[in-house]
Tab-separated table of C-alpha atoms and ligand atoms in Angstrom:
chain	number	residue	atom	x	y	z
A	1	UNK	CA	-0.302	0.189	0.145
A	2	UNK	CA	1.269	3.688	-0.803
A	3	UNK	CA	2.292	5.558	2.350
A	4	UNK	CA	-0.441	8.492	1.890
A	5	UNK	CA	-3.285	5.021	1.985
A	6	UNK	CA	-1.359	3.345	4.895
A	7	UNK	CA	-1.765	6.620	6.888
A	8	UNK	CA	-5.215	7.606	6.270
A	9	UNK	CA	-6.255	3.700	6.880
A	10	UNK	CA	-4.730	4.358	10.583
A	11	UNK	CA	-6.360	7.807	10.977
A	12	UNK	CA	-9.510	5.940	10.376
A	13	UNK	CA	-8.850	3.481	12.834
A	14	UNK	CA	-8.734	-0.050	10.323
A	15	UNK	CA	-5.435	-0.828	9.880
A	16	UNK	CA	-4.676	-4.563	9.585
A	17	UNK	CA	-2.564	-6.510	9.477
A	18	UNK	CA	-0.605	-4.103	11.386
A	19	UNK	CA	1.932	-2.275	8.814
A	20	UNK	CA	4.839	-2.232	11.155
A	21	UNK	CA	4.803	-5.859	11.727
A	22	UNK	CA	3.825	-6.523	8.179
A	23	UNK	CA	7.747	-4.781	7.437
A	24	UNK	CA	9.395	-6.313	9.787
A	25	UNK	CA	8.369	-9.669	8.598
A	26	UNK	CA	8.611	-8.706	4.461
A	27	UNK	CA	12.201	-7.586	5.792
A	28	UNK	CA	13.075	-11.121	7.000
A	29	UNK	CA	11.347	-12.500	3.610
A	30	UNK	CA	13.842	-10.347	1.434
A	31	UNK	CA	17.108	-10.484	3.373
A	32	UNK	CA	18.703	-12.690	0.981
A	33	UNK	CA	19.153	-8.911	-1.145
A	34	UNK	CA	20.771	-7.740	1.562
A	35	UNK	CA	19.145	-4.599	1.375
A	36	UNK	CA	19.012	-3.856	5.302
A	37	UNK	CA	22.192	-3.373	7.260
A	38	UNK	CA	20.361	-2.735	10.660
A	39	UNK	CA	16.752	-4.161	11.548
A	40	UNK	CA	15.613	-2.019	14.653
A	41	UNK	CA	12.480	-4.281	15.514
A	42	UNK	CA	12.359	-3.070	18.964
A	43	UNK	CA	12.598	0.422	18.233
A	44	UNK	CA	9.675	0.114	15.431
A	45	UNK	CA	7.458	-1.249	17.987
A	46	UNK	CA	8.066	1.319	20.179
A	47	UNK	CA	7.127	3.852	17.792
A	48	UNK	CA	3.257	5.302	19.467
A	49	UNK	CA	2.583	8.474	17.311
A	50	UNK	CA	-0.714	10.011	17.002
A	51	UNK	CA	-3.125	8.826	14.711
A	52	UNK	CA	-3.529	12.064	12.975
A	53	UNK	CA	0.238	12.770	12.042
A	54	UNK	CA	0.724	13.045	8.353
A	55	UNK	CA	2.476	9.883	8.045
A	56	UNK	CA	1.218	8.180	11.389
A	57	UNK	CA	2.243	4.442	11.152
A	58	UNK	CA	4.115	4.420	7.868
A	59	UNK	CA	6.750	1.787	7.733
A	60	UNK	CA	9.693	3.275	6.479
A	61	UNK	CA	13.639	3.070	6.778
A	62	UNK	CA	16.773	5.557	6.335
A	63	UNK	CA	19.688	5.146	3.967
A	64	UNK	CA	22.314	4.437	6.813
A	65	UNK	CA	24.172	7.583	6.638
A	66	UNK	CA	21.404	9.659	8.315
A	67	UNK	CA	22.244	9.627	12.211
A	68	UNK	CA	20.019	8.321	15.007
A	69	UNK	CA	20.277	8.215	18.371
A	70	UNK	CA	21.031	5.369	19.923
A	71	UNK	CA	21.188	3.513	16.494
A	72	UNK	CA	24.240	2.922	14.686
A	73	UNK	CA	25.070	4.470	11.838
A	74	UNK	CA	27.977	2.906	9.841
A	75	UNK	CA	27.195	4.958	6.000
A	76	UNK	CA	28.672	1.406	4.565
A	77	UNK	CA	31.990	1.722	5.944
A	78	UNK	CA	34.096	-0.622	8.678
A	79	UNK	CA	35.342	2.883	9.821
A	80	UNK	CA	31.421	3.797	11.592
A	81	UNK	CA	30.668	0.015	11.411
A	82	UNK	CA	30.516	0.639	15.328
A	83	UNK	CA	29.301	4.494	15.524
A	84	UNK	CA	26.200	5.009	17.738
A	85	UNK	CA	25.290	9.054	16.967
A	86	UNK	CA	24.251	11.043	20.138
A	87	UNK	CA	21.761	12.878	18.021
A	88	UNK	CA	19.063	12.373	15.520
A	89	UNK	CA	19.572	13.744	12.027
A	90	UNK	CA	17.506	16.867	11.339
A	91	UNK	CA	14.960	14.680	8.501
A	92	UNK	CA	15.088	11.485	11.368
A	93	UNK	CA	13.658	13.919	14.154
A	94	UNK	CA	10.842	15.453	11.773
A	95	UNK	CA	9.890	11.945	9.732
A	96	UNK	CA	9.599	10.663	13.500
A	97	UNK	CA	7.399	13.281	14.514
A	98	UNK	CA	5.290	12.929	11.897
A	99	UNK	CA	4.577	9.727	12.371
A	100	UNK	CA	6.520	7.189	10.245
A	101	UNK	CA	8.149	4.079	11.662
A	102	UNK	CA	11.957	3.497	10.855
A	103	UNK	CA	12.522	-0.461	10.693
A	104	UNK	CA	15.837	0.109	10.157
A	105	UNK	CA	18.752	1.458	7.996
A	106	UNK	CA	19.695	0.523	4.535
A	107	UNK	CA	22.719	-0.709	2.816
A	108	UNK	CA	24.462	1.900	0.634
A	109	UNK	CA	27.627	2.535	-0.620
A	110	UNK	CA	30.688	3.332	1.157
A	111	UNK	CA	30.187	7.107	2.408
A	112	UNK	CA	27.896	6.927	-0.564
A	113	UNK	CA	30.403	6.858	-3.378
A	114	UNK	CA	28.961	4.480	-6.096
A	115	UNK	CA	26.955	3.658	-8.869
A	116	UNK	CA	25.919	0.500	-8.211
A	117	UNK	CA	25.870	-0.272	-4.217
A	118	UNK	CA	28.857	-2.892	-4.797
A	119	UNK	CA	31.395	-0.323	-2.606
A	120	UNK	CA	29.313	-1.554	0.772
A	121	UNK	CA	31.641	-2.705	3.497
A	122	UNK	CA	28.469	-5.182	4.186
A	123	UNK	CA	28.439	-6.629	0.938
A	124	UNK	CA	26.095	-5.852	-2.137
A	125	UNK	CA	22.586	-5.421	-2.532
A	126	UNK	CA	20.512	-7.123	-5.215
A	127	UNK	CA	17.921	-5.821	-7.799
A	128	UNK	CA	14.904	-7.190	-6.679
A	129	UNK	CA	14.055	-7.491	-10.488
A	130	UNK	CA	16.566	-9.690	-11.180
A	131	UNK	CA	18.761	-10.585	-8.288
A	132	UNK	CA	22.078	-10.854	-10.934
A	133	UNK	CA	21.547	-7.233	-11.144
A	134	UNK	CA	22.687	-4.413	-9.063
A	135	UNK	CA	19.856	-2.263	-7.585
A	136	UNK	CA	22.351	1.101	-8.590
A	137	UNK	CA	23.743	2.902	-5.918
A	138	UNK	CA	24.500	4.875	-3.674
A	139	UNK	CA	20.897	4.328	-1.914
A	140	UNK	CA	20.563	0.612	-3.489
A	141	UNK	CA	19.464	-0.916	0.027
A	142	UNK	CA	16.704	2.492	0.088
A	143	UNK	CA	15.330	1.174	-3.661
A	144	UNK	CA	15.287	-2.046	-3.054
A	145	UNK	CA	13.447	-1.958	0.083
A	146	UNK	CA	11.046	0.020	-1.367
A	147	UNK	CA	11.053	-2.211	-5.082
A	148	UNK	CA	10.515	-5.273	-2.721
A	149	UNK	CA	7.687	-3.858	-1.117
A	150	UNK	CA	9.131	-3.717	2.167
A	151	UNK	CA	8.509	-0.586	3.167
A	152	UNK	CA	6.309	2.525	1.915
A	153	UNK	CA	9.192	4.850	1.182
A	154	UNK	CA	12.868	5.393	1.916
A	155	UNK	CA	15.257	8.103	2.645
A	156	UNK	CA	18.423	8.416	0.725
A	157	UNK	CA	20.770	11.000	-0.574
A	158	UNK	CA	21.899	12.187	-3.926
A	159	UNK	CA	25.107	13.932	-4.479
A	160	UNK	CA	25.463	13.013	-8.182
A	161	UNK	CA	22.340	10.705	-8.246
A	162	UNK	CA	22.329	8.250	-5.698
A	163	UNK	CA	18.552	8.839	-5.248
A	164	UNK	CA	17.324	9.262	-9.103
A	165	UNK	CA	19.155	5.874	-10.492
A	166	UNK	CA	18.790	3.644	-7.724
A	167	UNK	CA	14.836	4.294	-8.097
A	168	UNK	CA	15.333	4.233	-12.293
A	169	UNK	CA	17.025	0.535	-11.525
A	170	UNK	CA	14.371	-0.490	-9.723
A	171	UNK	CA	11.066	1.027	-11.094
A	172	UNK	CA	10.426	3.208	-8.585
A	173	UNK	CA	10.045	6.937	-7.991
A	174	UNK	CA	12.815	8.976	-6.738
A	175	UNK	CA	13.069	13.066	-5.333
A	176	UNK	CA	16.240	14.567	-4.969
A	177	UNK	CA	15.129	18.353	-3.756
A	178	UNK	CA	16.756	21.577	-4.825
A	179	UNK	CA	20.245	22.332	-2.644
A	180	UNK	CA	19.204	23.766	0.305
A	181	UNK	CA	15.783	22.713	0.374
A	182	UNK	CA	16.408	19.663	3.124
A	183	UNK	CA	18.475	20.217	6.496
A	184	UNK	CA	21.925	18.045	5.930
A	185	UNK	CA	22.537	18.414	9.834
A	186	UNK	CA	22.867	14.722	10.991
A	187	UNK	CA	23.434	13.297	7.173
A	188	UNK	CA	27.193	11.881	7.338
A	189	UNK	CA	28.806	14.360	4.577
A	190	UNK	CA	30.661	13.174	1.365
A	191	UNK	CA	30.314	16.398	-1.226
A	192	UNK	CA	28.871	18.784	0.894
A	193	UNK	CA	27.876	21.094	-1.996
A	194	UNK	CA	26.291	18.774	-3.631
A	195	UNK	CA	24.908	16.519	-1.496
A	196	UNK	CA	21.088	16.412	-0.827
A	197	UNK	CA	18.643	14.117	1.155
A	198	UNK	CA	16.181	12.702	-1.160
A	199	UNK	CA	13.235	10.636	-1.299
A	200	UNK	CA	12.466	6.745	-2.800
A	201	UNK	CA	9.107	5.762	-2.810
A	202	UNK	CA	6.125	4.517	-5.644
A	203	UNK	CA	4.684	7.020	-6.419
A	204	UNK	CA	5.020	10.926	-6.826
A	205	UNK	CA	2.054	11.190	-4.813
A	206	UNK	CA	4.097	9.810	-1.877
A	207	UNK	CA	7.303	11.479	-2.704
A	208	UNK	CA	5.730	14.763	-2.005
A	209	UNK	CA	3.476	13.527	1.070
A	210	UNK	CA	7.218	12.699	2.333
A	211	UNK	CA	8.836	15.754	1.058
A	212	UNK	CA	6.357	18.410	2.668
A	213	UNK	CA	7.524	16.992	5.773
A	214	UNK	CA	11.129	16.817	5.085
A	215	UNK	CA	11.860	19.938	4.080
A	216	UNK	CA	11.997	23.428	5.117
A	217	UNK	CA	14.868	26.112	7.056
A	218	UNK	CA	16.887	24.264	9.306
A	219	UNK	CA	19.297	26.950	11.579
A	220	UNK	CA	21.970	23.329	12.450
A	221	UNK	CA	22.352	23.528	8.500
A	222	UNK	CA	24.044	27.054	7.259
A	223	UNK	CA	23.037	25.902	3.461
A	224	UNK	CA	19.318	25.147	4.179
A	225	UNK	CA	17.406	28.019	2.840
A	226	UNK	CA	15.094	29.812	4.734
A	227	UNK	CA	12.312	30.027	2.411
A	228	UNK	CA	8.576	29.219	2.440
A	229	UNK	CA	7.569	25.395	1.754
A	230	UNK	CA	5.490	24.740	-1.099
A	231	UNK	CA	2.134	22.655	-0.539
A	232	UNK	CA	2.659	19.933	-2.750
A	233	UNK	CA	-0.371	17.892	-1.975
A	234	UNK	CA	-1.978	20.402	-3.660
A	235	UNK	CA	0.810	20.650	-6.465
A	236	UNK	CA	-0.376	17.215	-7.858
A	237	UNK	CA	-3.599	18.247	-9.063
A	238	UNK	CA	-2.105	21.073	-11.311
A	239	UNK	CA	-1.813	18.939	-14.462
A	240	UNK	CA	0.338	19.481	-17.492
A	241	UNK	CA	-1.588	21.703	-19.495
A	242	UNK	CA	0.606	24.060	-21.494
A	243	UNK	CA	3.703	23.027	-19.723
A	244	UNK	CA	6.692	23.347	-21.752
A	245	UNK	CA	8.666	19.903	-21.191
A	246	UNK	CA	12.261	20.537	-22.881
A	247	UNK	CA	13.449	17.157	-24.266
A	248	UNK	CA	17.275	17.503	-23.454
A	249	UNK	CA	19.210	16.692	-26.810
A	250	UNK	CA	22.483	15.750	-24.991
A	251	UNK	CA	20.696	13.789	-22.168
A	252	UNK	CA	19.576	11.077	-25.267
A	253	UNK	CA	23.374	10.824	-26.403
A	254	UNK	CA	25.816	8.662	-27.829
A	255	UNK	CA	26.126	6.723	-24.356
A	256	UNK	CA	22.396	6.264	-24.151
A	257	UNK	CA	21.129	2.572	-25.263
A	258	UNK	CA	18.471	3.318	-28.405
A	259	UNK	CA	15.823	1.347	-26.811
A	260	UNK	CA	16.238	3.343	-23.593
A	261	UNK	CA	15.710	6.613	-25.872
A	262	UNK	CA	12.982	5.285	-27.348
A	263	UNK	CA	11.017	3.992	-24.581
A	264	UNK	CA	11.802	7.357	-22.957
A	265	UNK	CA	10.610	8.976	-25.851
A	266	UNK	CA	7.478	6.857	-25.561
A	267	UNK	CA	6.629	7.895	-21.968
A	268	UNK	CA	6.986	11.961	-22.592
A	269	UNK	CA	4.367	11.215	-25.394
A	270	UNK	CA	2.013	10.300	-22.616
A	271	UNK	CA	3.222	13.783	-20.862
A	272	UNK	CA	2.175	15.454	-24.348
A	273	UNK	CA	-0.755	14.007	-24.598
A	274	UNK	CA	-1.908	14.986	-21.162
A	275	UNK	CA	-1.070	18.305	-22.216
A	276	UNK	CA	2.287	19.289	-22.020
A	277	UNK	CA	4.172	20.719	-25.211
A	278	UNK	CA	7.339	19.298	-25.624
A	279	UNK	CA	10.152	21.262	-27.377
A	280	UNK	CA	13.816	20.503	-28.160
A	281	UNK	CA	16.667	22.167	-25.294
A	282	UNK	CA	20.339	21.762	-25.529
A	283	UNK	CA	22.519	21.608	-22.999
A	284	UNK	CA	26.091	22.102	-24.610
A	285	UNK	CA	28.038	21.591	-21.407
A	286	UNK	CA	26.743	18.659	-20.159
A	287	UNK	CA	29.002	15.930	-21.588
A	288	UNK	CA	31.589	17.697	-19.600
A	289	UNK	CA	29.620	16.883	-16.593
A	290	UNK	CA	31.469	13.403	-15.329
A	291	UNK	CA	35.130	15.278	-15.289
A	292	UNK	CA	34.032	18.279	-13.518
A	293	UNK	CA	31.816	16.064	-11.199
A	294	UNK	CA	34.984	13.178	-10.536
A	295	UNK	CA	37.272	16.517	-9.578
A	296	UNK	CA	35.093	18.412	-7.134
A	297	UNK	CA	33.161	15.216	-5.515
A	298	UNK	CA	36.212	13.801	-4.332
A	299	UNK	CA	37.872	17.503	-3.387
A	300	UNK	CA	35.106	17.724	-1.203
A	301	UNK	CA	35.236	14.124	0.210
A	302	UNK	CA	38.828	14.103	0.690
A	303	UNK	CA	38.278	17.238	3.004
A	304	UNK	CA	35.415	15.929	4.990
A	305	UNK	CA	36.884	12.213	5.396
A	306	UNK	CA	39.611	13.901	7.091
A	307	UNK	CA	37.959	13.965	10.011
A	308	UNK	CA	38.134	10.092	10.375
A	309	UNK	CA	41.398	9.499	12.074
A	310	UNK	CA	41.105	7.095	14.608
A	311	UNK	CA	41.373	9.871	17.310
A	312	UNK	CA	37.664	11.401	17.803
A	313	UNK	CA	35.429	8.739	16.660
A	314	UNK	CA	35.456	5.622	14.061
A	315	UNK	CA	37.578	2.717	13.768
A	316	UNK	CA	40.777	2.897	15.759
A	317	UNK	CA	43.674	0.401	14.633
A	318	UNK	CA	45.228	-1.286	17.870
A	319	UNK	CA	48.634	-1.055	19.008
A	320	UNK	CA	49.860	1.922	17.278
A	321	UNK	CA	53.259	3.136	17.643
A	322	UNK	CA	52.582	6.775	17.283
A	323	UNK	CA	50.505	9.396	15.659
A	324	UNK	CA	51.261	8.776	12.298
A	325	UNK	CA	51.110	5.174	12.741
A	326	UNK	CA	47.562	5.743	13.973
A	327	UNK	CA	46.102	8.234	11.354
A	328	UNK	CA	47.812	5.566	8.574
A	329	UNK	CA	46.114	1.960	9.971
A	330	UNK	CA	43.168	3.493	11.158
A	331	UNK	CA	42.671	4.485	7.791
A	332	UNK	CA	43.862	2.084	5.817
A	333	UNK	CA	41.959	-0.726	7.938
A	334	UNK	CA	38.695	1.607	8.114
A	335	UNK	CA	38.069	2.865	4.621
A	336	UNK	CA	37.766	0.501	1.553
A	337	UNK	CA	39.355	0.726	-2.338
A	338	UNK	CA	36.557	3.054	-3.849
A	339	UNK	CA	36.450	5.634	-0.985
A	340	UNK	CA	40.558	5.330	-0.802
A	341	UNK	CA	40.566	6.298	-4.748
A	342	UNK	CA	38.025	9.281	-4.077
A	343	UNK	CA	40.435	10.203	-1.169
A	344	UNK	CA	43.495	10.161	-3.572
A	345	UNK	CA	42.204	11.881	-6.286
A	346	UNK	CA	40.668	14.744	-4.180
A	347	UNK	CA	43.846	15.664	-2.818
A	348	UNK	CA	45.848	15.103	-5.952
A	349	UNK	CA	43.581	17.908	-7.755
A	350	UNK	CA	43.779	19.778	-4.368
A	351	UNK	CA	47.661	20.298	-4.332
A	352	UNK	CA	49.332	23.312	-5.179
A	353	UNK	CA	50.806	23.066	-8.599
A	354	UNK	CA	47.432	21.261	-9.796
A	355	UNK	CA	44.956	22.813	-7.695
A	356	UNK	CA	44.673	25.365	-11.083
A	357	UNK	CA	44.785	22.859	-13.719
A	358	UNK	CA	42.070	20.292	-12.007
A	359	UNK	CA	40.087	22.154	-9.617
A	360	UNK	CA	39.724	25.455	-10.031
A	361	UNK	CA	39.176	24.116	-14.055
A	362	UNK	CA	36.521	22.052	-12.242
A	363	UNK	CA	34.450	25.058	-10.850
A	364	UNK	CA	34.506	26.824	-13.831
A	365	UNK	CA	32.920	24.094	-15.883
A	366	UNK	CA	30.563	24.000	-12.972
A	367	UNK	CA	29.535	27.047	-13.895
A	368	UNK	CA	28.979	26.513	-17.182
A	369	UNK	CA	26.790	23.789	-17.192
A	370	UNK	CA	24.653	26.403	-14.465
A	371	UNK	CA	24.639	28.847	-17.376
A	372	UNK	CA	23.005	26.203	-19.383
A	373	UNK	CA	20.662	25.314	-17.195
A	374	UNK	CA	19.857	28.954	-16.606
A	375	UNK	CA	19.476	29.112	-20.217
A	376	UNK	CA	17.355	26.461	-21.330
A	377	UNK	CA	15.100	27.427	-18.437
A	378	UNK	CA	14.162	30.764	-19.753
A	379	UNK	CA	12.329	28.964	-22.853
A	380	UNK	CA	10.621	26.042	-20.917
A	381	UNK	CA	9.431	25.059	-17.238
A	382	UNK	CA	10.653	21.538	-17.048
A	383	UNK	CA	13.918	19.533	-18.823
A	384	UNK	CA	13.469	15.836	-19.613
A	385	UNK	CA	15.725	12.855	-20.615
A	386	UNK	CA	16.454	8.958	-19.010
A	387	UNK	CA	17.583	9.120	-15.517
A	388	UNK	CA	20.262	6.168	-16.738
A	389	UNK	CA	21.873	5.293	-20.038
A	390	UNK	CA	21.032	1.737	-19.431
A	391	UNK	CA	18.921	0.112	-17.282
A	392	UNK	CA	20.359	-2.060	-14.192
A	393	UNK	CA	23.409	-4.089	-14.983
A	394	UNK	CA	24.831	-6.984	-13.781
A	395	UNK	CA	26.675	-7.313	-10.307
A	396	UNK	CA	30.677	-7.184	-10.768
A	397	UNK	CA	30.065	-5.816	-14.926
A	398	UNK	CA	31.857	-2.567	-14.145
A	399	UNK	CA	33.659	-3.017	-10.826
A	400	UNK	CA	37.145	-3.631	-12.582
A	401	UNK	CA	36.550	-0.185	-14.575
A	402	UNK	CA	36.485	2.634	-12.288
A	403	UNK	CA	35.492	4.928	-15.315
A	404	UNK	CA	33.088	2.572	-16.762
A	405	UNK	CA	31.188	3.241	-13.649
A	406	UNK	CA	31.529	6.867	-13.361
A	407	UNK	CA	30.616	7.095	-16.665
A	408	UNK	CA	27.089	5.396	-15.781
A	409	UNK	CA	26.681	8.350	-13.969
A	410	UNK	CA	26.389	10.976	-17.011
A	411	UNK	CA	22.727	11.744	-17.109
A	412	UNK	CA	22.545	12.680	-12.986
A	413	UNK	CA	25.461	14.878	-11.704
A	414	UNK	CA	24.816	17.880	-14.037
A	415	UNK	CA	21.503	18.648	-11.866
A	416	UNK	CA	23.562	18.342	-8.674
A	417	UNK	CA	26.670	20.609	-10.255
A	418	UNK	CA	23.838	22.839	-10.946
A	419	UNK	CA	21.995	22.818	-7.655
A	420	UNK	CA	18.546	21.614	-9.287
A	421	UNK	CA	15.454	19.625	-8.295
A	422	UNK	CA	15.047	16.667	-10.333
A	423	UNK	CA	12.642	13.465	-9.873
A	424	UNK	CA	13.311	10.029	-11.810
A	425	UNK	CA	9.819	8.142	-12.750
A	426	UNK	CA	9.098	4.468	-13.930
A	427	UNK	CA	8.790	5.148	-17.710
A	428	UNK	CA	8.441	1.769	-18.722
A	429	UNK	CA	10.395	-1.952	-19.165
A	430	UNK	CA	13.317	-2.707	-21.776
A	431	UNK	CA	13.534	-6.779	-21.719
A	432	UNK	CA	11.419	-6.921	-18.105
A	433	UNK	CA	13.521	-4.488	-16.393
A	434	UNK	CA	12.757	-1.149	-15.068
A	435	UNK	CA	13.610	2.169	-17.219
A	436	UNK	CA	13.424	5.948	-15.411
A	437	UNK	CA	12.013	9.076	-17.219
A	438	UNK	CA	14.420	11.801	-15.561
A	439	UNK	CA	12.654	15.644	-15.074
A	440	UNK	CA	14.707	18.775	-14.062
A	441	UNK	CA	13.179	21.707	-12.619
A	442	UNK	CA	14.064	25.454	-11.648
A	443	UNK	CA	15.555	25.604	-8.418
A	444	UNK	CA	12.975	25.514	-5.316
A	445	UNK	CA	10.253	24.435	-8.047
A	446	UNK	CA	10.182	21.135	-6.753
A	447	UNK	CA	5.849	21.287	-7.139
A	448	UNK	CA	6.136	21.430	-10.652
A	449	UNK	CA	7.714	18.475	-10.966
A	450	UNK	CA	5.381	16.579	-8.437
A	451	UNK	CA	2.544	18.159	-11.052
A	452	UNK	CA	4.190	16.308	-13.781
A	453	UNK	CA	5.275	13.147	-11.894
A	454	UNK	CA	1.438	12.496	-10.797
A	455	UNK	CA	0.038	13.537	-14.208
A	456	UNK	CA	2.111	10.608	-15.875
A	457	UNK	CA	1.292	8.247	-13.292
A	458	UNK	CA	-2.627	9.069	-13.560
A	459	UNK	CA	-2.371	7.824	-16.726
A	460	UNK	CA	0.252	5.052	-16.690
A	461	UNK	CA	0.932	2.078	-14.945
A	462	UNK	CA	4.609	1.741	-14.599
A	463	UNK	CA	4.969	2.208	-11.348
A	464	UNK	CA	2.144	-0.105	-10.012
A	465	UNK	CA	3.978	-3.279	-11.392
A	466	UNK	CA	5.975	-4.919	-8.723
A	467	UNK	CA	8.963	-6.722	-9.236
A	468	UNK	CA	9.369	-10.472	-9.154
A	469	UNK	CA	11.318	-10.511	-5.599
A	470	UNK	CA	8.567	-8.516	-4.066
A	471	UNK	CA	6.688	-9.271	-0.919
A	472	UNK	CA	3.214	-9.448	-2.098
B	501	LIG	N1	27.617	7.911	-8.162
B	501	LIG	C1	28.078	8.951	-8.003
B	501	LIG	C2	29.354	8.898	-6.806
B	501	LIG	O1	29.837	7.506	-6.648
B	501	LIG	C3	26.947	9.629	-6.889
B	501	LIG	C4	26.501	9.411	-5.958
B	501	LIG	C5	25.673	9.633	-4.720
B	501	LIG	O2	24.922	10.836	-5.622
B	501	LIG	N2	25.820	9.759	-3.530
B	501	LIG	O3	29.726	9.807	-6.615
């Protein structure tokens, strides 16, 4: 059932069988997907939310990078395998207050670095549509648990696509808000100028309901914006009549499989039939987004991750012979291969002599990309394209080739570089595997994305299809 249905049944006093108990049992039933790092049955059973709270009694999971007081928060890393936060992230507080019930913490790529959920220190996650395939990353556990019908929604974080890409691979809806719309307080930092919390659910309507609770200014995050939150539920009914949707040529570029292009074009024609106007737009700098992102994100990561030194918190090497040995071995033992690769890349591009050639350059490209979007949005309300170049790939297929893995992010990272909101919507199937349509909005125009998403889902049933591995 959708989050909305569950909450309204609860308000009407008609919830049976109890959805939290059902979710806990379902989580056990899909244990082989390896989508959960921690199950918190006790905590879930302790929740006694008021029946009139907006998400009352709705079971969900948090990606394991949101700090949960008293419940370990690993960020998919051995470094934080035993870290029990002394405080809650802002969105953890807000969702609890809204009555939603966390049943546990979802598996993820270590420190949210990855596109396949194969970088987790707790092992890879399988895709419920085909367990030989990846669920996408880095919010792979979150996506798999929604797609497997265990929970109504899940939180995620999106630095370069980590909400939208796994949503696309798992046939669900994923929403990445504008940078600054949702507080980052208590969300373990990867690349602070790109990170934004998001939501994965089965429908745009459910994403709207959850974002309504998560969004809003937080004095504890200086980058969270003081600006009223629109009424997303009301926005769902706005429709798309007369809405101008820019079909972005480079999002249908060379690396995008033909079948994906055709599938997404067909989904766009549904929006056209609902009254939207499709026009061509160009984003000429988009092909530069991968190199720019993979300089900026590692640079920020190398700085953020310097806090894990074995002294303050996190993994500490045993029997250290002095401070340098403690730093070196704690980090060598605590971090996985991909995280080390990012720290090395980031340290390199920030070092004197290379800073101008790489980091400053990447920041200039970032500006060009943001300008491209600004120019395009002068003529259209939304920009559309496939979320990913292809459907979910096989486990192990890209692990030996980091550049091939990075290239899979070509359609998502530009959105983060420009700080914009975007949604990934189920848009059909290719060989039985889900494809995603990505819609990108102007900054703080989340409402229009919900309107378009709901319009599409009112006239299609792709989002209602259940994965073969889902609990029924
Ligand atoms: N795949 C991208 C990366 O590895 C994006 C990850 C994310 O959005 N957290 O950096």
